[in-house]
Tab-separated table of C-alpha atoms and ligand atoms in Angstrom:
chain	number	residue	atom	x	y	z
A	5	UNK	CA	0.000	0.000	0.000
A	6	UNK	CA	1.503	3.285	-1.163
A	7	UNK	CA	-0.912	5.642	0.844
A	8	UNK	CA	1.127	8.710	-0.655
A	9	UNK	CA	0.425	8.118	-4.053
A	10	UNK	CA	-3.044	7.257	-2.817
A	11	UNK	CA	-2.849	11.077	-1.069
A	12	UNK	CA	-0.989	12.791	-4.314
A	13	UNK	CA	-3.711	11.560	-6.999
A	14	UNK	CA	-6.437	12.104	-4.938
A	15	UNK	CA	-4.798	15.665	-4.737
A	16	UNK	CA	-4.858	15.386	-1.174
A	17	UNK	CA	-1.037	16.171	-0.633
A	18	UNK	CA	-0.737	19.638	-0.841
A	19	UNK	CA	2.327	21.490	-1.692
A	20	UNK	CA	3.158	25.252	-0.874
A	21	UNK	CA	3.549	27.425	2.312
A	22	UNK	CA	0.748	26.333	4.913
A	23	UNK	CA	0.247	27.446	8.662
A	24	UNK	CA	-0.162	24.348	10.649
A	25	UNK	CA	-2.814	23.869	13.344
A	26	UNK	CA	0.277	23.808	16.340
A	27	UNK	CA	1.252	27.851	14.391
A	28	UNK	CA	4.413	26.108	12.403
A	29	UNK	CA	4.744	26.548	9.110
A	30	UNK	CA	5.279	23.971	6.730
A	31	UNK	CA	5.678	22.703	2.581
A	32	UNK	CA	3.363	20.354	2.482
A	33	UNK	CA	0.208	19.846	4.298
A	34	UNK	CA	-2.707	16.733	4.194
A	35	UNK	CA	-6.310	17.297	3.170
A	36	UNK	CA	-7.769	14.140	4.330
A	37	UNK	CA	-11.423	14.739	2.967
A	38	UNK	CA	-9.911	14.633	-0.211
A	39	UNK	CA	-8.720	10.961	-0.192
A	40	UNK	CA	-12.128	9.823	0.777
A	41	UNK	CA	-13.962	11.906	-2.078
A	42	UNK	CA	-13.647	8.651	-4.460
A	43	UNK	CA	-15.690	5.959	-2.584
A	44	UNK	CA	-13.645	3.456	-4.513
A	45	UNK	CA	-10.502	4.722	-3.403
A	46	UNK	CA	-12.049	4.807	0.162
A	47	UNK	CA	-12.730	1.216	0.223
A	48	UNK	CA	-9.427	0.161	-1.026
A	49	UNK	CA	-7.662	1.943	1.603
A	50	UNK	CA	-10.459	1.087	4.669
A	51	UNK	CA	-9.245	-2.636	3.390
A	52	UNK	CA	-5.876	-2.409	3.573
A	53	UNK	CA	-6.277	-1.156	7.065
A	54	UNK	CA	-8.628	-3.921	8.220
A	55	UNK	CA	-6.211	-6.530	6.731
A	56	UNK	CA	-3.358	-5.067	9.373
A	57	UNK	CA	-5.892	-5.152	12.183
A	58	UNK	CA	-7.073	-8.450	11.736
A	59	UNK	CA	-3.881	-9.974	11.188
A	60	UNK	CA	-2.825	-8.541	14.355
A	61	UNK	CA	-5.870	-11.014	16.196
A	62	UNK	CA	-6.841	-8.055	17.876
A	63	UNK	CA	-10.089	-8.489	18.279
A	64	UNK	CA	-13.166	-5.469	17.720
A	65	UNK	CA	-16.717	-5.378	18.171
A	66	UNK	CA	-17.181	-1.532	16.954
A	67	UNK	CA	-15.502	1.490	15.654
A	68	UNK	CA	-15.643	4.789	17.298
A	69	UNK	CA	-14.768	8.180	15.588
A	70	UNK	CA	-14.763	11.433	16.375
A	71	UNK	CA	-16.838	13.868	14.422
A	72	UNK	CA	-16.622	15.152	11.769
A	73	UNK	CA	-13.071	14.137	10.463
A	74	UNK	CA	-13.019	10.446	11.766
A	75	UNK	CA	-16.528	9.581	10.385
A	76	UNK	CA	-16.114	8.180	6.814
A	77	UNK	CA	-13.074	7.086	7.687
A	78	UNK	CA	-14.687	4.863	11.148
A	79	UNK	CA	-17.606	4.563	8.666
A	80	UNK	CA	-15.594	2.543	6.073
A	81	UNK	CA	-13.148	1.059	8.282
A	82	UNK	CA	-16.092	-0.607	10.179
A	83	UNK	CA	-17.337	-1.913	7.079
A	84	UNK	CA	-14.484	-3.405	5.692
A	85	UNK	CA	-14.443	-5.407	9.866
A	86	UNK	CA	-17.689	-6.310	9.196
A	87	UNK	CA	-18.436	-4.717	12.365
A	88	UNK	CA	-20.601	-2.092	14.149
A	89	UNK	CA	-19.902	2.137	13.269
A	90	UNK	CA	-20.891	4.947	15.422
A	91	UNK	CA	-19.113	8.167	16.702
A	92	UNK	CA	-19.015	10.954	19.126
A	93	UNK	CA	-19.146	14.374	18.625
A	94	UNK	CA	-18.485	17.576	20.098
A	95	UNK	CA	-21.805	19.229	22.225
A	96	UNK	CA	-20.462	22.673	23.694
A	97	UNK	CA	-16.660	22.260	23.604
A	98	UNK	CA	-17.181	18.491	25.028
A	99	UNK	CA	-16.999	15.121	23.299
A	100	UNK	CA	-20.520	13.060	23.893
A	101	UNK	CA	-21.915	10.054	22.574
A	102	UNK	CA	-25.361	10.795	21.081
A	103	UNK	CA	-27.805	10.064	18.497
A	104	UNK	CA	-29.457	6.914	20.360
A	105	UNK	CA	-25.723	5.247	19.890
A	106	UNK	CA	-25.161	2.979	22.772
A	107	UNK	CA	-21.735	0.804	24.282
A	108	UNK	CA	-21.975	-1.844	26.431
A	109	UNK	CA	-19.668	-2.729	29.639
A	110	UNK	CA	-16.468	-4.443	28.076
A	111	UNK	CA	-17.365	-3.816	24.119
A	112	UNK	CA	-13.962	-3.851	22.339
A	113	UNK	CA	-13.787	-0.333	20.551
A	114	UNK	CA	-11.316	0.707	18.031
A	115	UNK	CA	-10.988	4.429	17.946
A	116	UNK	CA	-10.524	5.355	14.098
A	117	UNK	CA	-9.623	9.240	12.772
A	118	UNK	CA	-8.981	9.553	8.966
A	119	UNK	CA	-5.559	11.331	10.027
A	120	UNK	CA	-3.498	10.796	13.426
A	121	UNK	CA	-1.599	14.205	14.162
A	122	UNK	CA	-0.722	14.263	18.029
A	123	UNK	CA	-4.143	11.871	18.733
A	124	UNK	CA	-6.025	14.907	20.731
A	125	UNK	CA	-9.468	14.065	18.897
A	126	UNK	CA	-8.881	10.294	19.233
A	127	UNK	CA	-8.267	10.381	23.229
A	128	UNK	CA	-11.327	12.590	23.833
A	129	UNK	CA	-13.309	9.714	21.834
A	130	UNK	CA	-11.734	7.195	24.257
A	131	UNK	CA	-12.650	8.953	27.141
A	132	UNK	CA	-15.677	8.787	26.460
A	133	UNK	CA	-16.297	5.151	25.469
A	134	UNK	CA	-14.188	4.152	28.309
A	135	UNK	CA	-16.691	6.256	30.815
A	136	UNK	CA	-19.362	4.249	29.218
A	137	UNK	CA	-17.154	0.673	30.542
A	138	UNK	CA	-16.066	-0.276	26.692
A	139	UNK	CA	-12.140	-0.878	26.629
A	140	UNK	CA	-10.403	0.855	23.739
A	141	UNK	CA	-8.478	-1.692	22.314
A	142	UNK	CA	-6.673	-0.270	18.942
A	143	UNK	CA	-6.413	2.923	17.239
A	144	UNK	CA	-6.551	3.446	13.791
A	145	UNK	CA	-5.797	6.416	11.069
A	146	UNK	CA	-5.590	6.339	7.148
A	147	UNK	CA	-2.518	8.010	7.758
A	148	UNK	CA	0.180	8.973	10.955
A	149	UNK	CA	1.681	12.496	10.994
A	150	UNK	CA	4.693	11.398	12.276
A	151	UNK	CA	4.406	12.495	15.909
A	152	UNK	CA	3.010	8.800	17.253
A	153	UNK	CA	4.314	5.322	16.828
A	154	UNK	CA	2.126	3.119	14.709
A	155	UNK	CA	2.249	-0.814	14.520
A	156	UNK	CA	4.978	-1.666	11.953
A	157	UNK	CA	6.941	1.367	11.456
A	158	UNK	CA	10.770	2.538	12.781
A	159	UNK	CA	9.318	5.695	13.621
A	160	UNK	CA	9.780	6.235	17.121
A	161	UNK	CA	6.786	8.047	19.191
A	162	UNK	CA	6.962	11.729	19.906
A	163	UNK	CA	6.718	14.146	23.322
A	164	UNK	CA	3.180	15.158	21.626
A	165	UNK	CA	1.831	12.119	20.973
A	166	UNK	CA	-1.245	11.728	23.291
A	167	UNK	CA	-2.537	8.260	22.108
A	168	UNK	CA	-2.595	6.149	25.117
A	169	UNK	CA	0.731	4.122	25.574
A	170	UNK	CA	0.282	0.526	25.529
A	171	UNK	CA	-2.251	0.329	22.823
A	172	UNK	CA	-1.768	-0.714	19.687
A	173	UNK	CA	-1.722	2.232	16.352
A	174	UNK	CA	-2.498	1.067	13.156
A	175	UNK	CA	-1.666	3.152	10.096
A	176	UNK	CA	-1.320	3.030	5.961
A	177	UNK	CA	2.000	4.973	6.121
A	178	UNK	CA	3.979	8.364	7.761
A	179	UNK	CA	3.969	11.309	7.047
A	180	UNK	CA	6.420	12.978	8.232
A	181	UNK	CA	6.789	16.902	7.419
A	182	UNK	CA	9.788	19.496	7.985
A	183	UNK	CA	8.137	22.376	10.176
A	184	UNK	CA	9.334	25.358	11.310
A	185	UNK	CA	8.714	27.839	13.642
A	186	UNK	CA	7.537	30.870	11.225
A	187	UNK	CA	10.543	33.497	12.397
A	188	UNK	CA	12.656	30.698	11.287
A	189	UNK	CA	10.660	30.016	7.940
A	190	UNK	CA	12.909	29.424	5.095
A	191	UNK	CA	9.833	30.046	2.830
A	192	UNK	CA	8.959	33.435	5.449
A	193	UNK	CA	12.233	34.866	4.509
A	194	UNK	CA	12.000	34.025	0.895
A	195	UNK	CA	9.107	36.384	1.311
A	196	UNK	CA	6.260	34.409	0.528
A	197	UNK	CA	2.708	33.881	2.157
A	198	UNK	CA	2.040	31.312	4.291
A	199	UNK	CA	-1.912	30.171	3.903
A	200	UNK	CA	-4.076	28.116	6.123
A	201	UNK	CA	-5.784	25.536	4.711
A	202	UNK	CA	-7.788	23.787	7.343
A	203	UNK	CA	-10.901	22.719	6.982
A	204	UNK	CA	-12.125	26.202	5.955
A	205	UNK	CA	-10.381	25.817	1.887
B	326	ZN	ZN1	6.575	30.463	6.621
């Protein structure tokens, strides 16, 4: 699975001067949504993903995501399991579980994002399935950004990785970007624009 030729034709790798969510500037930046625009594309890489989990014997009874990124992401992943989809989402500032979705006490959950930066999004979701007695039991992303340590890969974790330690992070591929703070932006000083793409482009 090449998941960043996946990202480049679905013209989901951007390239140019971005403003990162931490305030760093960077070359390159990921627009998830745009991998999963082509369903087909979608379900080849929600397979790929649910080969590695089930080869690891873990096993899941549902997939959790976290609104609104996660969703098609959990949403495919859970299909390609052949197992249960549902997700939280943010009610004033706070993560809840609602829409008549239920958990029960000891459901295995995998928490699945379509991207994994430091894993804030994902360990609100666990929170809250693990206040409802479900054990988290895997996480999952389309792709890693480099700052946590997912199953397979050399790539060691990071101080900002927030993902629980201990359970297992599964992942098509790294990313890994160069950043830089902007008053040391080699792009900055070339004097161009740095643009933030977010979810607002
Ligand atoms: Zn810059």
């Amino acid at each position: 699975m090449n998941i960043e030729q996946h990202y480049k034709e679905a013209g989901a790798l951007l390239e140019g001067h971005f403003i990162l969510s931490s305030g760093n500037h960077s070359n390159r930046y990921l627009q998830s949504a745009k991998v999963l625009e082509d369903p087909k594309r979608a379900a080849i890489l929600a397979d790929a993903l649910a080969e590695e989990i089930r080869k690891s014997g873990i096993k899941v009874d549902t997939v959790c995501a976290p609104a609104l990124g996660g969703v098609l992401a959990g949403y495919e992943l859970a299909r390609a399991l052949g197992v249960r989809s549902i997700f939280v989402e943010r009610k004033e500032g706070k993560m809840e579980l609602r829409r008549g979705f239920e958990v029960s006490e000891g459901e295995n959950i995998l928490v699945c994002e379509d991207i994994i930066t430091t894993g804030g999004s994902a360990m609100e979701a666990t929170v809250v399935m693990e206040s409802l007695g479900a054990n988290v039991v895997a996480f999952a992303a389309l792709a890693n950004r480099g700052f946590c340590q997912r199953a397979g890969s050399d790539m060691e974790r990071k101080s900002e990785c927030k993902l629980k330690e201990g359970v297992p992070f599964f992942a098509l591929g790294d990313f890994e970007f160069e950043m830089y703070e902007p008053a040391n932006c080699p792009m900055c000083k070339a004097g161009s624009e740095a643009v933030k793409p977010g979810s607002r482009s």
